[in-house]
Amino acid sequence: VQLAESGGGLVHPGGSLRLSCIGSGSLDNYYPIRWYRQAPGKEREYVGDITSDGTAGVADTMKGRFTIASDNAKNTVYLQMNSLKPEDTAVYYCNARKWIGPYELEYWGQGTQVTVSS
């Protein structure tokens, strides 16, 4: 599967963005789908994930502001980000994994830049 993130951009502090992770095909066999982010000069950070039954969770530091949802008919996973802060500035990536025999394959999108600034 190929993944493509979209929806990033420049937003003021306190604003909102909804990121999309669109699969080139069905994501059914690739759940959980995960979101990560990476800020300049920092390590990649786990944001959250969603399972095939729609159960979603986000990292503690983002709870109450970020939510994850999916639309299987559209092969899309969303990351809704509210009350954005400058420290949320990063490139956001979605990630999928699939086991083939003893091997776990990972798939990443190209990322989408989110910049929170006044």
mmCIF file of C-alpha atoms in Angstrom:
data_model
loop_
_atom_site.group_PDB
_atom_site.id
_atom_site.type_symbol
_atom_site.label_atom_id
_atom_site.label_comp_id
_atom_site.label_asym_id
_atom_site.label_seq_id
_atom_site.Cartn_x
_atom_site.Cartn_y
_atom_site.Cartn_z
ATOM 1 C CA VAL A 1 0.000 0.000 0.000
ATOM 2 C CA GLN A 2 1.079 3.592 -0.580
ATOM 3 C CA LEU A 3 0.204 6.285 1.913
ATOM 4 C CA ALA A 4 -0.215 9.970 1.237
ATOM 5 C CA GLU A 5 -0.680 12.620 3.900
ATOM 6 C CA SER A 6 -2.360 15.924 3.210
ATOM 7 C CA GLY A 7 -3.957 18.801 5.046
ATOM 8 C CA GLY A 8 -0.927 20.435 6.582
ATOM 9 C CA GLY A 9 -0.245 24.131 6.455
ATOM 10 C CA LEU A 10 0.319 27.283 8.452
ATOM 11 C CA VAL A 11 -2.077 27.949 11.286
ATOM 12 C CA HIS A 12 -2.182 30.426 14.155
ATOM 13 C CA PRO A 13 -1.871 29.224 17.740
ATOM 14 C CA GLY A 14 -5.246 27.991 18.909
ATOM 15 C CA GLY A 15 -6.270 27.017 15.403
ATOM 16 C CA SER A 16 -7.216 23.651 13.980
ATOM 17 C CA LEU A 17 -6.177 21.409 11.146
ATOM 18 C CA ARG A 18 -7.361 18.052 9.911
ATOM 19 C CA LEU A 19 -4.746 15.845 8.348
ATOM 20 C CA SER A 20 -5.625 12.982 6.063
ATOM 21 C CA CYS A 21 -3.725 9.783 5.411
ATOM 22 C CA ILE A 22 -5.014 8.262 2.195
ATOM 23 C CA GLY A 23 -4.169 4.732 1.216
ATOM 24 C CA SER A 24 -3.729 3.664 -2.390
ATOM 25 C CA GLY A 25 -5.943 0.721 -1.562
ATOM 26 C CA SER A 26 -7.818 -0.769 1.306
ATOM 27 C CA LEU A 27 -6.172 -0.293 4.684
ATOM 28 C CA ASP A 28 -8.022 -3.240 6.202
ATOM 29 C CA ASN A 29 -4.935 -5.416 6.483
ATOM 30 C CA TYR A 30 -2.684 -2.668 7.756
ATOM 31 C CA TYR A 31 -4.297 -1.595 10.997
ATOM 32 C CA PRO A 32 -3.430 -0.184 13.403
ATOM 33 C CA ILE A 33 -2.592 2.931 11.417
ATOM 34 C CA ARG A 34 -0.298 5.219 13.338
ATOM 35 C CA TRP A 35 0.524 8.899 13.238
ATOM 36 C CA TYR A 36 3.952 10.249 14.066
ATOM 37 C CA ARG A 37 5.520 13.644 13.899
ATOM 38 C CA GLN A 38 9.032 14.977 13.705
ATOM 39 C CA ALA A 39 10.074 18.492 14.552
ATOM 40 C CA PRO A 40 13.355 19.959 13.306
ATOM 41 C CA GLY A 41 16.268 18.668 15.306
ATOM 42 C CA LYS A 42 14.092 16.287 17.301
ATOM 43 C CA GLU A 43 13.406 12.591 17.220
ATOM 44 C CA ARG A 44 10.277 11.207 15.679
ATOM 45 C CA GLU A 45 7.411 11.255 18.149
ATOM 46 C CA TYR A 46 4.418 8.960 18.357
ATOM 47 C CA VAL A 47 1.123 10.843 18.061
ATOM 48 C CA GLY A 48 -1.504 8.127 18.152
ATOM 49 C CA ASP A 49 -3.156 5.297 16.304
ATOM 50 C CA ILE A 50 -6.431 3.733 15.315
ATOM 51 C CA THR A 51 -7.376 0.074 15.079
ATOM 52 C CA SER A 52 -9.571 -1.660 12.546
ATOM 53 C CA ASP A 53 -12.617 -1.400 14.792
ATOM 54 C CA GLY A 54 -12.174 2.339 15.118
ATOM 55 C CA THR A 55 -10.634 2.370 18.567
ATOM 56 C CA ALA A 56 -8.257 5.311 18.645
ATOM 57 C CA GLY A 57 -5.797 6.681 21.120
ATOM 58 C CA VAL A 58 -3.335 9.523 21.234
ATOM 59 C CA ALA A 59 -0.256 10.265 23.272
ATOM 60 C CA ASP A 60 -0.891 11.757 26.695
ATOM 61 C CA THR A 61 0.566 15.122 25.737
ATOM 62 C CA MET A 62 -2.018 15.464 22.965
ATOM 63 C CA LYS A 63 -5.091 14.126 24.676
ATOM 64 C CA GLY A 64 -7.962 16.510 24.646
ATOM 65 C CA ARG A 65 -6.620 18.274 21.568
ATOM 66 C CA PHE A 66 -5.980 15.569 18.946
ATOM 67 C CA THR A 67 -8.322 12.851 17.782
ATOM 68 C CA ILE A 68 -8.008 10.119 15.192
ATOM 69 C CA ALA A 69 -10.781 8.731 13.027
ATOM 70 C CA SER A 70 -11.059 6.557 9.954
ATOM 71 C CA ASP A 71 -13.270 6.193 6.933
ATOM 72 C CA ASN A 72 -12.722 2.729 5.531
ATOM 73 C CA ALA A 73 -14.833 3.444 2.462
ATOM 74 C CA LYS A 74 -12.358 6.168 1.541
ATOM 75 C CA ASN A 75 -9.239 4.283 2.655
ATOM 76 C CA THR A 76 -8.492 7.289 4.830
ATOM 77 C CA VAL A 77 -7.398 7.941 8.383
ATOM 78 C CA TYR A 78 -7.738 11.414 9.826
ATOM 79 C CA LEU A 79 -5.862 13.311 12.491
ATOM 80 C CA GLN A 80 -7.932 16.174 13.842
ATOM 81 C CA MET A 81 -5.802 18.690 15.670
ATOM 82 C CA ASN A 82 -7.379 21.446 17.747
ATOM 83 C CA SER A 83 -5.975 24.127 20.032
ATOM 84 C CA LEU A 84 -2.696 23.957 18.174
ATOM 85 C CA LYS A 85 0.442 25.244 19.832
ATOM 86 C CA PRO A 86 3.757 26.361 18.354
ATOM 87 C CA GLU A 87 5.321 23.196 19.747
ATOM 88 C CA ASP A 88 3.040 21.152 17.501
ATOM 89 C CA THR A 89 5.046 22.403 14.536
ATOM 90 C CA ALA A 90 6.443 19.335 12.783
ATOM 91 C CA VAL A 91 6.173 17.107 9.766
ATOM 92 C CA TYR A 92 3.378 14.645 10.368
ATOM 93 C CA TYR A 93 3.537 11.131 8.987
ATOM 94 C CA CYS A 94 1.186 8.206 8.892
ATOM 95 C CA ASN A 95 2.446 4.677 9.169
ATOM 96 C CA ALA A 96 1.092 1.255 8.371
ATOM 97 C CA ARG A 97 2.537 -2.172 8.973
ATOM 98 C CA LYS A 98 1.817 -5.610 7.676
ATOM 99 C CA TRP A 99 3.176 -9.014 8.528
ATOM 100 C CA ILE A 100 4.105 -11.232 5.658
ATOM 101 C CA GLY A 101 5.226 -14.503 7.125
ATOM 102 C CA PRO A 102 7.965 -13.714 9.638
ATOM 103 C CA TYR A 103 8.562 -10.255 8.242
ATOM 104 C CA GLU A 104 6.957 -7.005 9.265
ATOM 105 C CA LEU A 105 6.816 -4.474 6.465
ATOM 106 C CA GLU A 106 6.446 -0.793 7.197
ATOM 107 C CA TYR A 107 4.871 1.821 4.990
ATOM 108 C CA TRP A 108 5.253 5.560 5.378
ATOM 109 C CA GLY A 109 3.781 8.532 3.635
ATOM 110 C CA GLN A 110 5.858 11.480 2.498
ATOM 111 C CA GLY A 111 4.662 13.594 5.394
ATOM 112 C CA THR A 112 2.817 16.871 5.599
ATOM 113 C CA GLN A 113 4.215 20.005 7.205
ATOM 114 C CA VAL A 114 2.294 21.650 10.022
ATOM 115 C CA THR A 115 3.479 25.048 11.144
ATOM 116 C CA VAL A 116 1.873 26.777 14.107
ATOM 117 C CA SER A 117 2.916 30.386 14.308
ATOM 118 C CA SER A 118 1.501 33.818 14.846
#
